[in-house]
Coordinates of C-alpha atoms and ligand atoms in Angstrom, one line a residue:
X1 CA 42.4 26.1 19.0
X2 CA 40.1 24.7 16.9
X3 CA 37.9 21.4 18.0
X4 CA 38.7 18.3 16.0
X5 CA 35.1 17.0 14.7
X6 CA 33.5 14.3 16.9
X7 CA 34.1 10.8 15.6
X8 CA 30.8 9.0 14.6
X9 CA 29.4 6.5 17.1
X10 CA 30.8 3.7 17.9
X11 CA 27.7 1.3 17.2
X12 CA 26.2 3.4 14.1
X13 CA 24.2 1.2 11.9
X14 CA 25.7 1.2 8.7
X15 CA 22.3 1.0 6.6
X16 CA 19.2 2.9 8.2
X17 CA 15.8 2.9 6.2
X18 CA 13.5 5.6 7.3
X19 CA 9.8 5.5 6.0
X20 CA 8.2 8.4 5.7
X21 CA 11.1 10.5 5.0
X22 CA 9.7 12.8 3.0
X23 CA 8.7 15.3 5.9
X24 CA 8.7 15.9 9.8
X25 CA 10.5 13.1 11.7
X26 CA 11.5 11.0 9.3
X27 CA 14.0 13.5 7.5
X28 CA 15.2 15.0 10.8
X29 CA 16.1 11.2 11.1
X30 CA 17.7 10.5 8.0
X31 CA 19.6 13.5 8.4
X32 CA 20.9 12.6 11.7
X33 CA 22.1 9.3 10.8
X34 CA 23.8 11.0 7.3
X35 CA 25.8 13.2 9.4
X36 CA 27.0 10.5 11.4
X37 CA 27.8 9.0 8.4
X38 CA 25.1 5.8 7.8
X39 CA 23.9 5.2 4.0
X40 CA 20.3 5.8 3.6
X41 CA 17.1 4.7 2.2
X42 CA 14.1 6.8 2.6
X43 CA 10.6 6.3 1.5
X44 CA 7.3 7.7 1.5
X45 CA 5.2 9.0 -1.2
X46 CA 6.3 12.4 -2.3
X47 CA 9.1 11.4 -4.6
X48 CA 10.4 15.0 -5.2
X49 CA 10.6 15.7 -1.5
X50 CA 12.7 12.4 -1.4
X51 CA 15.1 13.2 -4.1
X52 CA 15.7 16.6 -2.9
X53 CA 16.3 15.1 0.4
X54 CA 19.0 12.9 -1.1
X55 CA 20.9 15.0 -3.0
X56 CA 21.4 17.3 0.2
X57 CA 21.9 14.3 3.0
X58 CA 25.6 13.6 0.5
X59 CA 26.1 9.9 1.8
X60 CA 24.5 7.0 -0.5
X61 CA 21.1 7.3 -0.5
X62 CA 18.5 5.0 -2.2
X63 CA 14.7 7.1 -2.7
X64 CA 12.1 4.4 -2.7
X65 CA 8.6 6.2 -3.5
X66 CA 5.6 4.4 -2.4
X67 CA 2.5 3.8 -0.6
X68 CA 3.1 1.7 2.4
X69 CA -0.9 1.0 2.4
X70 CA -0.2 -1.0 -0.9
X71 CA 1.5 -4.2 0.3
X72 CA 2.0 -5.1 -3.4
X73 CA 4.0 -1.9 -4.1
X74 CA 5.6 -2.1 -0.6
X75 CA 6.9 -5.7 -0.7
X76 CA 8.3 -4.6 -4.4
X77 CA 10.2 -2.2 -2.9
X78 CA 11.6 -4.1 0.1
X79 CA 12.3 -6.9 -1.7
X80 CA 14.2 -6.1 -4.7
X81 CA 16.7 -4.0 -2.7
X82 CA 20.3 -3.1 -4.5
X83 CA 23.4 -5.4 -2.9
X84 CA 24.7 -2.0 -1.2
X85 CA 21.5 -1.4 0.6
X86 CA 20.3 -4.8 1.5
X87 CA 21.9 -5.7 4.8
X88 CA 19.6 -3.0 6.7
X89 CA 20.8 -2.7 10.1
X90 CA 18.3 -0.1 11.0
X91 CA 14.5 0.0 10.3
X92 CA 12.5 3.5 11.5
X93 CA 9.1 2.5 11.1
X94 CA 7.8 6.0 11.3
X95 CA 5.3 6.8 8.4
X96 CA 2.1 7.5 9.7
X97 CA -1.1 10.2 10.6
X98 CA -3.8 11.4 12.2
X99 CA -7.3 12.5 10.1
X100 CA -9.8 13.9 12.0
X101 CA -10.6 15.0 15.2
X102 CA -13.8 14.7 15.9
X103 CA -16.0 12.3 18.4
X104 CA -16.0 8.5 17.2
X105 CA -20.0 8.5 15.8
X106 CA -19.5 11.5 13.8
X107 CA -15.9 10.7 12.2
X108 CA -14.9 10.1 8.3
X109 CA -15.1 6.0 8.0
X110 CA -12.2 6.7 5.2
X111 CA -10.4 8.5 7.6
X112 CA -10.2 5.2 10.2
X113 CA -9.1 3.2 6.9
X114 CA -6.5 5.4 6.1
X115 CA -4.9 5.2 9.6
X116 CA -5.5 1.5 10.2
X117 CA -3.9 1.0 6.6
X118 CA -0.7 3.0 7.7
X119 CA -0.5 3.1 11.2
X120 CA -0.6 -0.7 11.7
X121 CA -0.8 -2.4 8.4
X122 CA 1.9 -0.5 6.8
X123 CA 4.1 -0.8 9.7
X124 CA 3.6 -4.1 10.4
X125 CA 4.0 -5.3 6.6
X126 CA 7.6 -3.2 6.4
X127 CA 8.5 -5.1 9.8
X128 CA 7.3 -8.6 8.6
X129 CA 9.4 -8.0 5.2
X130 CA 12.7 -6.8 6.4
X131 CA 12.8 -8.8 9.8
X132 CA 14.0 -12.2 8.3
X133 CA 16.8 -10.6 6.7
X134 CA 17.7 -9.3 10.7
X135 CA 17.3 -12.3 12.0
X136 CA 19.3 -13.9 9.3
X137 CA 22.3 -11.1 10.3
X138 CA 21.2 -12.1 13.6
X139 CA 21.7 -8.1 13.7
X140 CA 19.5 -5.3 13.3
X141 CA 17.4 -2.8 15.0
X142 CA 13.3 -2.0 14.4
X143 CA 12.8 1.5 15.9
X144 CA 8.6 2.2 16.3
X145 CA 7.5 5.6 16.1
X146 CA 4.4 5.2 18.5
X147 CA 3.0 8.1 20.8
X148 CA 1.9 9.3 23.8
X149 CA -1.5 8.9 21.9
X150 CA -0.8 5.3 22.7
X151 CA -0.5 5.5 26.2
X152 CA -3.3 8.9 27.2
X153 CA -6.6 8.6 25.2
X154 CA -8.1 11.6 24.4
X155 CA -11.0 13.1 22.6
X156 CA -11.0 13.1 19.0
X157 CA -8.7 10.4 19.3
X158 CA -10.4 7.1 19.2
X159 CA -8.3 5.3 16.2
X160 CA -5.2 7.2 16.4
X161 CA -4.7 6.5 19.6
X162 CA -5.6 2.6 19.2
X163 CA -3.6 2.7 16.6
X164 CA -0.6 3.6 18.7
X165 CA -1.3 1.0 20.9
X166 CA -1.0 -1.4 18.1
X167 CA 2.3 0.0 18.0
X168 CA 3.2 -0.1 21.7
X169 CA 1.9 -4.0 22.4
X170 CA 3.3 -4.9 18.5
X171 CA 7.0 -3.5 19.7
X172 CA 6.8 -5.2 23.3
X173 CA 5.2 -9.0 21.1
X174 CA 8.5 -8.9 18.9
X175 CA 10.7 -8.2 21.5
X176 CA 9.6 -11.7 22.6
X177 CA 9.5 -13.3 19.3
X178 CA 13.1 -12.2 18.9
X179 CA 14.5 -13.7 22.6
X180 CA 17.9 -15.4 21.5
X181 CA 18.6 -13.2 18.6
X182 CA 20.6 -9.8 18.4
X183 CA 17.7 -8.3 16.6
X184 CA 16.0 -5.4 18.9
X185 CA 12.7 -3.4 19.1
X186 CA 12.3 -0.1 20.5
X187 CA 9.4 1.9 21.0
X188 CA 9.4 5.9 21.0
X189 CA 6.6 7.7 21.9
X190 CA 6.2 11.7 21.7
X191 CA 3.8 14.0 22.9
X192 CA 3.1 16.6 20.7
X193 CA 5.9 17.7 18.2
X194 CA 5.9 20.6 15.5
X195 CA 5.9 19.3 11.6
X196 CA 3.0 18.6 9.0
X197 CA 1.3 16.3 11.5
X198 CA -1.7 18.9 12.2
X199 CA -1.6 19.9 8.7
X200 CA -2.8 16.3 7.7
X201 CA -4.9 15.8 10.3
X202 CA -7.4 18.8 9.8
X203 CA -6.8 17.8 6.0
X204 CA -4.7 20.9 4.7
X205 CA -6.6 23.6 7.4
X206 CA -3.3 25.2 7.6
X207 CA -4.9 28.3 10.1
X208 CA -6.3 24.9 12.3
X209 CA -3.0 23.1 11.9
X210 CA -1.1 26.0 13.0
X211 CA -3.2 27.1 16.3
X212 CA -2.3 23.8 18.1
X213 CA 1.3 25.0 18.3
X214 CA 0.4 28.9 19.0
X215 CA 0.9 29.7 22.3
X216 CA 3.9 27.1 23.6
X217 CA 6.8 25.2 23.0
X218 CA 6.4 21.4 21.0
X219 CA 8.9 19.3 20.5
X220 CA 10.9 19.8 17.3
X221 CA 11.5 16.7 14.7
X222 CA 15.2 16.9 16.0
X223 CA 14.2 16.6 18.9
X224 CA 12.9 13.0 18.3
X225 CA 15.6 12.1 15.9
X226 CA 17.9 12.5 18.9
X227 CA 16.0 10.0 21.1
X228 CA 16.4 7.8 18.3
X229 CA 20.3 8.1 17.6
X230 CA 20.4 7.2 21.2
X231 CA 18.5 4.2 21.3
X232 CA 20.1 2.8 18.2
X233 CA 23.3 3.7 18.6
X234 CA 23.8 1.7 22.1
X235 CA 25.9 -1.0 22.1
X236 CA 24.2 -4.0 20.9
X237 CA 23.8 -6.1 24.5
X238 CA 21.5 -2.9 25.3
X239 CA 17.7 -2.9 24.1
X240 CA 15.7 0.7 24.8
X241 CA 12.2 -1.0 24.9
X242 CA 10.0 2.5 24.9
X243 CA 10.6 6.3 25.1
X244 CA 7.9 8.7 26.0
X245 CA 9.0 11.8 25.8
X246 CA 7.0 15.3 25.2
X247 CA 7.5 18.9 25.6
X248 CA 7.7 20.3 29.4
X249 CA 4.6 22.6 28.2
X250 CA 2.6 19.4 27.8
X251 CA 1.2 17.4 30.9
X252 CA -1.7 15.4 32.2
X253 CA -5.5 16.6 32.7
X254 CA -7.1 13.8 34.7
X255 CA -9.9 12.0 34.1
X256 CA -13.6 13.4 32.6
X257 CA -16.9 13.3 34.9
X258 CA -19.9 14.6 33.1
X259 CA -22.6 15.6 35.4
X260 CA -26.4 16.1 34.6
X261 CA -27.4 19.5 35.1
X262 CA -30.9 18.6 36.5
X263 CA -28.8 16.7 39.5
X264 CA -27.1 19.5 40.8
Ligands
LIG1 P1 4.5 14.6 9.4 O1 3.1 14.7 8.5 O2 5.5 15.8 8.9 O3 5.2 13.0 8.4 C1 4.5 12.1 8.3 C2 5.4 11.1 7.3 O4 4.7 9.5 6.9 C3 5.3 11.9 5.7 O5 7.1 11.7 5.2 C4 4.5 11.0 4.4 O6 5.2 11.3 3.5 C5 4.5 9.5 5.3 N1 3.6 8.4 5.6 C6 2.2 9.4 5.5 N2 1.2 8.0 5.3 C7 2.2 7.3 4.3 C8 2.0 6.4 3.4 N3 0.6 6.0 3.0 N4 2.5 6.0 2.8 C9 4.0 6.1 2.7 N5 4.1 7.3 3.7 C10 3.6 8.0 4.2 O7 4.0 13.8 10.6 P2 5.4 13.7 11.7 O8 6.5 13.1 11.2 O9 4.9 14.2 13.0 O10 5.0 11.9 12.0 C11 5.6 10.8 11.9 C12 5.1 10.4 13.0 O11 5.0 10.0 14.1 C13 4.4 9.8 12.9 O12 3.5 8.3 12.8 C14 3.1 10.1 13.5 O13 1.7 9.4 14.1 C15 3.8 10.2 14.5 N6 4.3 11.0 15.7 C16 4.0 12.3 15.6 C17 3.6 13.0 16.5 C18 3.4 15.0 16.0 O14 3.1 15.4 17.0 N7 4.4 15.5 15.2 C19 3.8 12.8 17.7 C20 4.0 11.2 17.8 C21 3.9 10.6 17.0 P3 4.6 11.3 2.5 O15 3.4 12.0 2.8 O16 5.1 11.9 1.3 O17 4.2 9.7 1.8
LIG2 C1 0.5 12.8 17.9 C2 0.9 13.3 19.4 O1 -1.0 13.7 21.3 O2 -1.7 14.4 19.1 O3 1.0 11.4 18.0 O4 -1.9 12.6 19.6 S1 -0.8 13.6 19.7

């Protein structure tokens, strides 16, 4: 006897906007919500990838290609949504990147600025533009994709780690502002996951990017999407503040101590 298909979760967000859906977590999150029956707004800079994904999703889907570092472009895209997509129930602030892994004193200032403009300013802009509608409807959920890097500093991570610490505190402070509304905020903090993340971090050096994942089992984009779906389909009275998830094969190394060889 064949099993009957699982029914969609009772608290499925009807309209979901995912930033950075042209790759990695964002694409996986869009696929998961489309499979459950949500309608999607998918954003990123690479229009062709988004259009291909929209066809694959097979649900009503709006493609918005813009750079979230560009406030005017972001505003133009998010304030002119067609009526069918205007009432966003879930905003997944996923678009983001790390650039470089060098020590702070040798890093490229352009890389720092790009990370701040994307992970901090872009995420804050999308939130600020879409939050008033959620508050007005007294319904909605902002899921931010932070990182373990916001909790655990590591060499070469300076501005990337700091940008994800911003995401953590921004998420918590939003919760404070939204008290008394039914709008929820969650920060998902993944550890090492195999996506295009390292390819971007190492400026397209695929050999170096591949090395990050050799001989270990990283999280998948699907693992992260699963966590987002779980948080976003809980009953409205229940807010998950944060989830930190890591591959089982990743852990902590402790504090570093420099010892002067001459003193030994
Ligand atoms: P990917 O590089 O695979 O995806 C990043 C996405 O962000 C792409 O869709 C990209 O789209 C989009 N993006 C980047 N810059 C911009 C921009 N300026 N404007 C619009 N969209 C942009 O990486 P991941 O899926 O791994 O990363 C997703 C999020 O998860 C990021 O915030 C990252 O920091 C975070 N993260 C990743 C981890 C990992 O190990 N992979 C672990 C923890 C957190 P496009 O290039 O088309 O613009
Ligand atoms: C990505 C995970 O550990 O490379 O946010 O910073 S890590």
